Short mmCIF file of C-alpha atoms in Angstrom, two decimals:
data_model
loop_
_atom_site.label_atom_id
_atom_site.label_comp_id
_atom_site.label_asym_id
_atom_site.label_seq_id
_atom_site.Cartn_x
_atom_site.Cartn_y
_atom_site.Cartn_z
CA MET I 158 0.40 5.12 -55.59
CA ALA I 159 2.87 5.51 -52.74
CA HIS I 160 4.53 8.59 -51.27
CA LEU I 161 8.28 7.99 -51.42
CA LEU I 162 11.16 10.00 -50.00
CA LEU I 163 14.34 9.99 -52.08
CA LEU I 164 17.53 11.09 -50.34
CA SER I 165 20.71 11.75 -52.28
CA ASN I 166 23.81 13.94 -52.25
CA GLN I 167 24.99 12.74 -55.64
CA ALA I 168 22.11 13.95 -57.80
CA GLU I 169 19.53 16.69 -58.19
CA ASN I 170 16.56 14.60 -59.25
CA ALA I 171 15.20 11.07 -59.22
CA ALA I 172 16.24 10.32 -62.81
CA GLU I 173 19.92 10.67 -61.93
CA VAL I 174 19.65 8.19 -59.06
CA LEU I 175 17.09 5.72 -60.32
CA PRO I 176 15.84 6.38 -63.88
CA ALA I 177 13.01 3.86 -63.54
CA LEU I 178 11.49 5.79 -60.66
CA GLU I 179 10.34 8.66 -62.85
CA LEU I 180 8.49 6.24 -65.12
CA LEU I 181 6.21 5.12 -62.28
CA LEU I 182 3.24 6.97 -60.80
CA HIS I 183 4.49 7.25 -57.22
CA GLU I 184 4.70 10.64 -55.49
CA ILE I 185 8.38 11.47 -54.90
CA THR I 186 9.80 14.03 -52.48
CA PHE I 187 13.52 14.76 -52.88
CA PHE I 188 15.84 15.64 -49.96
CA PRO I 189 19.62 15.86 -49.46
CA ALA I 190 21.04 12.76 -47.77
CA THR I 191 22.15 14.59 -44.62
CA THR I 192 21.33 14.42 -40.93
CA GLU I 193 19.96 17.97 -41.20
CA SER I 194 17.19 16.64 -43.46
CA LEU I 195 15.87 14.37 -40.72
CA ALA I 196 14.06 17.23 -39.00
CA GLN I 197 12.29 18.18 -42.25
CA LEU I 198 11.15 14.80 -43.54
CA PRO I 199 7.36 14.52 -43.96
CA GLU I 200 5.28 11.41 -43.40
CA CYS I 201 5.76 8.87 -46.16
CA ASP I 202 5.16 5.25 -47.13
CA ALA I 203 8.81 4.38 -47.73
CA ALA I 204 12.24 5.95 -48.15
CA ILE I 205 14.82 5.43 -50.87
CA LEU I 206 18.46 6.17 -50.03
CA ASP I 207 21.14 6.78 -52.65
CA ALA I 208 24.02 4.62 -51.36
CA ARG I 209 25.96 4.32 -54.61
CA THR I 210 28.96 6.13 -53.10
CA ASP I 211 30.18 7.33 -49.68
CA LEU I 212 29.10 4.08 -48.06
CA VAL I 213 30.01 4.82 -44.44
CA PRO I 214 27.93 8.05 -44.22
CA ALA I 215 25.15 6.30 -46.14
CA ARG I 216 25.06 3.46 -43.63
CA SER I 217 24.96 5.89 -40.70
CA LEU I 218 22.10 7.79 -42.32
CA ALA I 219 20.25 4.53 -43.03
CA GLN I 220 20.45 3.70 -39.33
CA LEU I 221 19.12 7.14 -38.40
CA LEU I 222 16.28 6.82 -40.90
CA HIS I 223 15.33 3.51 -39.32
CA THR I 224 15.22 5.19 -35.90
CA ASN I 225 13.39 8.36 -36.96
CA LEU I 226 11.00 7.34 -39.74
CA ASN I 227 10.11 3.74 -38.92
CA VAL I 228 9.16 3.07 -42.56
CA PRO I 229 10.65 0.58 -45.05
CA LEU I 230 13.98 1.66 -46.54
CA LEU I 231 15.12 0.81 -50.06
CA LEU I 232 18.82 1.21 -50.88
CA VAL I 233 20.15 2.11 -54.32
CA VAL I 234 23.66 0.65 -54.47
CA SER I 235 26.41 -0.07 -56.96
CA GLU I 236 27.53 -3.63 -57.68
CA GLY I 237 30.73 -2.99 -55.73
CA ALA I 238 28.77 -2.31 -52.54
CA LEU I 239 26.80 -5.56 -52.51
CA GLY I 240 29.47 -7.35 -50.49
CA ILE I 241 29.11 -5.10 -47.45
CA LEU I 242 25.33 -4.93 -47.14
CA ASN I 243 24.13 -6.50 -43.90
CA SER I 244 21.48 -6.12 -41.19
CA ASP I 245 23.27 -3.05 -39.78
CA TRP I 246 21.79 -1.02 -42.64
CA HIS I 247 18.21 -1.77 -41.49
CA ALA I 248 17.10 -1.82 -45.12
CA ALA I 249 14.01 -3.67 -46.32
CA ASP I 250 15.46 -4.19 -49.81
CA PHE I 251 18.05 -2.95 -52.31
CA LEU I 252 18.47 -2.63 -56.05
CA LEU I 253 20.94 -1.40 -58.65
CA PRO I 254 20.50 1.93 -60.49
CA SER I 255 19.94 0.01 -63.72
CA ALA I 256 16.74 -1.64 -62.42
CA ILE I 257 13.89 -1.58 -64.92
CA PRO I 258 10.51 -0.03 -63.97
CA ALA I 259 8.79 -3.41 -63.55
CA GLU I 260 11.42 -4.61 -61.08
CA LEU I 261 11.36 -1.38 -59.11
CA ASP I 262 7.57 -1.36 -58.93
CA ALA I 263 7.51 -4.97 -57.77
CA ARG I 264 10.08 -4.32 -55.04
CA ILE I 265 8.15 -1.29 -53.80
CA ARG I 266 4.86 -3.24 -53.72
CA LEU I 267 6.43 -6.16 -51.86
CA MET I 268 8.18 -3.82 -49.45
CA LEU I 269 4.97 -1.94 -48.62
CA SER I 270 2.90 -5.10 -48.23
CA GLY I 271 5.44 -6.88 -46.07
CA ALA I 272 5.61 -7.26 -42.34
CA SER I 273 5.50 -4.23 -40.09
CA VAL I 274 8.78 -2.44 -39.54
CA PRO I 275 10.52 -3.36 -36.25
CA ALA I 276 10.41 -0.84 -33.44
CA PRO I 277 13.21 1.74 -33.51
CA ALA I 278 16.38 1.06 -31.61
CA PRO I 279 17.20 3.25 -28.60
CA VAL I 280 18.55 6.67 -29.54
CA ALA I 281 21.35 6.63 -27.01
CA ALA I 282 23.25 3.82 -25.35
CA GLU I 283 25.33 3.93 -22.21
CA SER I 284 27.93 1.32 -21.33
CA THR I 285 29.10 0.31 -17.88
CA SER I 286 32.15 2.45 -18.55
CA GLY I 287 30.06 5.63 -18.29
CA LEU I 288 30.37 6.29 -22.02
CA ARG I 289 27.12 7.52 -23.56
CA ILE I 290 26.76 7.73 -27.34
CA ASP I 291 23.86 9.53 -29.00
CA GLU I 292 23.61 8.62 -32.69
CA LEU I 293 20.97 11.25 -33.45
CA SER I 294 23.02 14.22 -32.30
CA TYR I 295 26.41 12.65 -33.10
CA THR I 296 27.61 13.34 -29.56
CA ALA I 297 29.45 11.27 -26.98
CA ARG I 298 29.85 11.82 -23.24
CA ILE I 299 32.01 10.20 -20.61
CA ASP I 300 30.95 10.72 -17.00
CA ASN I 301 28.63 13.51 -18.28
CA ARG I 302 31.58 15.27 -19.93
CA MET I 303 31.02 16.07 -23.61
CA LEU I 304 33.75 14.75 -25.91
CA ASP I 305 34.84 17.07 -28.70
CA LEU I 306 35.09 14.50 -31.50
CA THR I 307 35.51 14.75 -35.25
CA TYR I 308 33.11 12.74 -37.44
CA LYS I 309 35.56 9.87 -37.92
CA GLU I 310 36.54 9.82 -34.25
CA PHE I 311 32.87 9.54 -33.34
CA GLU I 312 32.28 6.76 -35.88
CA LEU I 313 35.33 4.82 -34.67
CA LEU I 314 34.35 5.12 -31.01
CA LYS I 315 30.74 4.18 -31.76
CA TYR I 316 31.78 1.14 -33.78
CA LEU I 317 34.22 -0.18 -31.18
CA SER I 318 31.76 0.33 -28.32
CA GLN I 319 29.09 -1.70 -30.14
CA PHE I 320 31.27 -4.82 -29.81
CA PRO I 321 32.81 -4.76 -26.30
CA GLY I 322 35.60 -7.27 -25.90
CA ARG I 323 35.85 -8.09 -29.59
CA VAL I 324 39.25 -7.61 -31.21
CA PHE I 325 39.41 -5.83 -34.57
CA THR I 326 42.39 -5.65 -36.87
CA ARG I 327 43.37 -2.26 -38.26
CA GLU I 328 42.25 -3.42 -41.70
CA GLN I 329 38.79 -4.35 -40.38
CA LEU I 330 38.36 -0.97 -38.70
CA LEU I 331 39.57 0.82 -41.82
CA HIS I 332 36.98 -0.97 -43.93
CA GLU I 333 34.10 -0.60 -41.46
CA VAL I 334 34.64 3.04 -40.45
CA TRP I 335 36.35 4.58 -43.47
CA GLY I 336 34.78 2.37 -46.12
CA TYR I 337 36.00 -0.04 -48.77
CA ASP I 338 36.71 2.80 -51.16
CA TYR I 339 39.23 4.43 -48.79
CA TYR I 340 42.80 4.10 -50.00
CA GLY I 341 44.69 5.42 -46.98
CA GLY I 342 46.94 3.21 -44.88
CA THR I 343 46.18 1.53 -41.56
CA ARG I 344 48.24 4.16 -39.76
CA THR I 345 45.09 6.30 -40.04
CA VAL I 346 43.46 3.99 -37.49
CA ASP I 347 46.41 4.33 -35.07
CA VAL I 348 46.28 8.12 -35.30
CA HIS I 349 42.54 8.25 -34.58
CA VAL I 350 42.85 5.81 -31.67
CA ARG I 351 45.59 7.96 -30.17
CA ARG I 352 43.41 11.06 -30.49
CA LEU I 353 40.41 9.27 -29.01
CA ARG I 354 42.41 8.14 -25.99
CA ALA I 355 43.62 11.69 -25.42
CA LYS I 356 40.06 13.00 -25.53
CA LEU I 357 38.75 10.26 -23.26
CA GLY I 358 41.33 11.38 -20.69
CA THR I 359 43.68 9.51 -18.41
CA ASP I 360 40.82 8.01 -16.38
CA HIS I 361 39.26 6.36 -19.43
CA GLU I 362 41.94 6.06 -22.12
CA GLN I 363 42.24 2.34 -21.36
CA LEU I 364 38.71 1.79 -22.70
CA ILE I 365 40.38 1.29 -26.09
CA GLY I 366 42.92 -1.44 -25.56
CA THR I 367 45.73 -2.47 -27.87
CA VAL I 368 46.12 -6.14 -28.75
CA ARG I 369 49.74 -6.51 -29.75
CA ASN I 370 50.31 -7.48 -33.39
CA VAL I 371 46.55 -7.62 -34.00
CA GLY I 372 44.61 -4.39 -33.45
CA TYR I 373 42.23 -2.87 -30.90
CA ARG I 374 39.34 -3.78 -28.63
CA PHE I 375 36.87 -1.82 -26.49
CA TYR I 376 36.59 -2.61 -22.80
CA THR I 377 33.27 -2.05 -21.02
CA GLU I 378 34.85 -0.97 -17.75
CA SER I 379 37.64 1.51 -17.10
#
């Protein structure tokens, strides 16, 4: 029997997220899928994250769980989310909510008997531009000056800075930062870039460059 953490904002118990889970003999501890829960999570054998909706926050939390818990992570996803799962989620496995008890039990056993979990990634990263991003506290600094960012501004800046020099179209940024279920237009990206540049200040606004008729790229040096 394993001790499993189940994190969800879309349900109040395990049966609503993964009906098969309540038919097994594992010990389950339920927590909200929020960053505030990270400080309260007990030791466990594995974590299960409800990623059926709100995919961008779910991916961010999955990355934080990988850094903080260092235990295997199982994602519960809808069929529509399968196309965007990748190594950025740091998940050991995934399954659909409709999984039967035998499948779920097999996945848990294989996950727990697999190779050791890789060492956590660094909590904070600093580029040659002087930009320092801390994923745990959701804060960003430039030349030791704290940036007053909204959640989406932080996510956009973090995403761009992870791929210095790479050009992203507005559609790509919209999908990666806002999620595939977001129905707003690409002008949303332009507005957030403009706000980010203003908050970075005149000395660093050029960190986010515009590629005419294409989109945006992050430069490592101001």
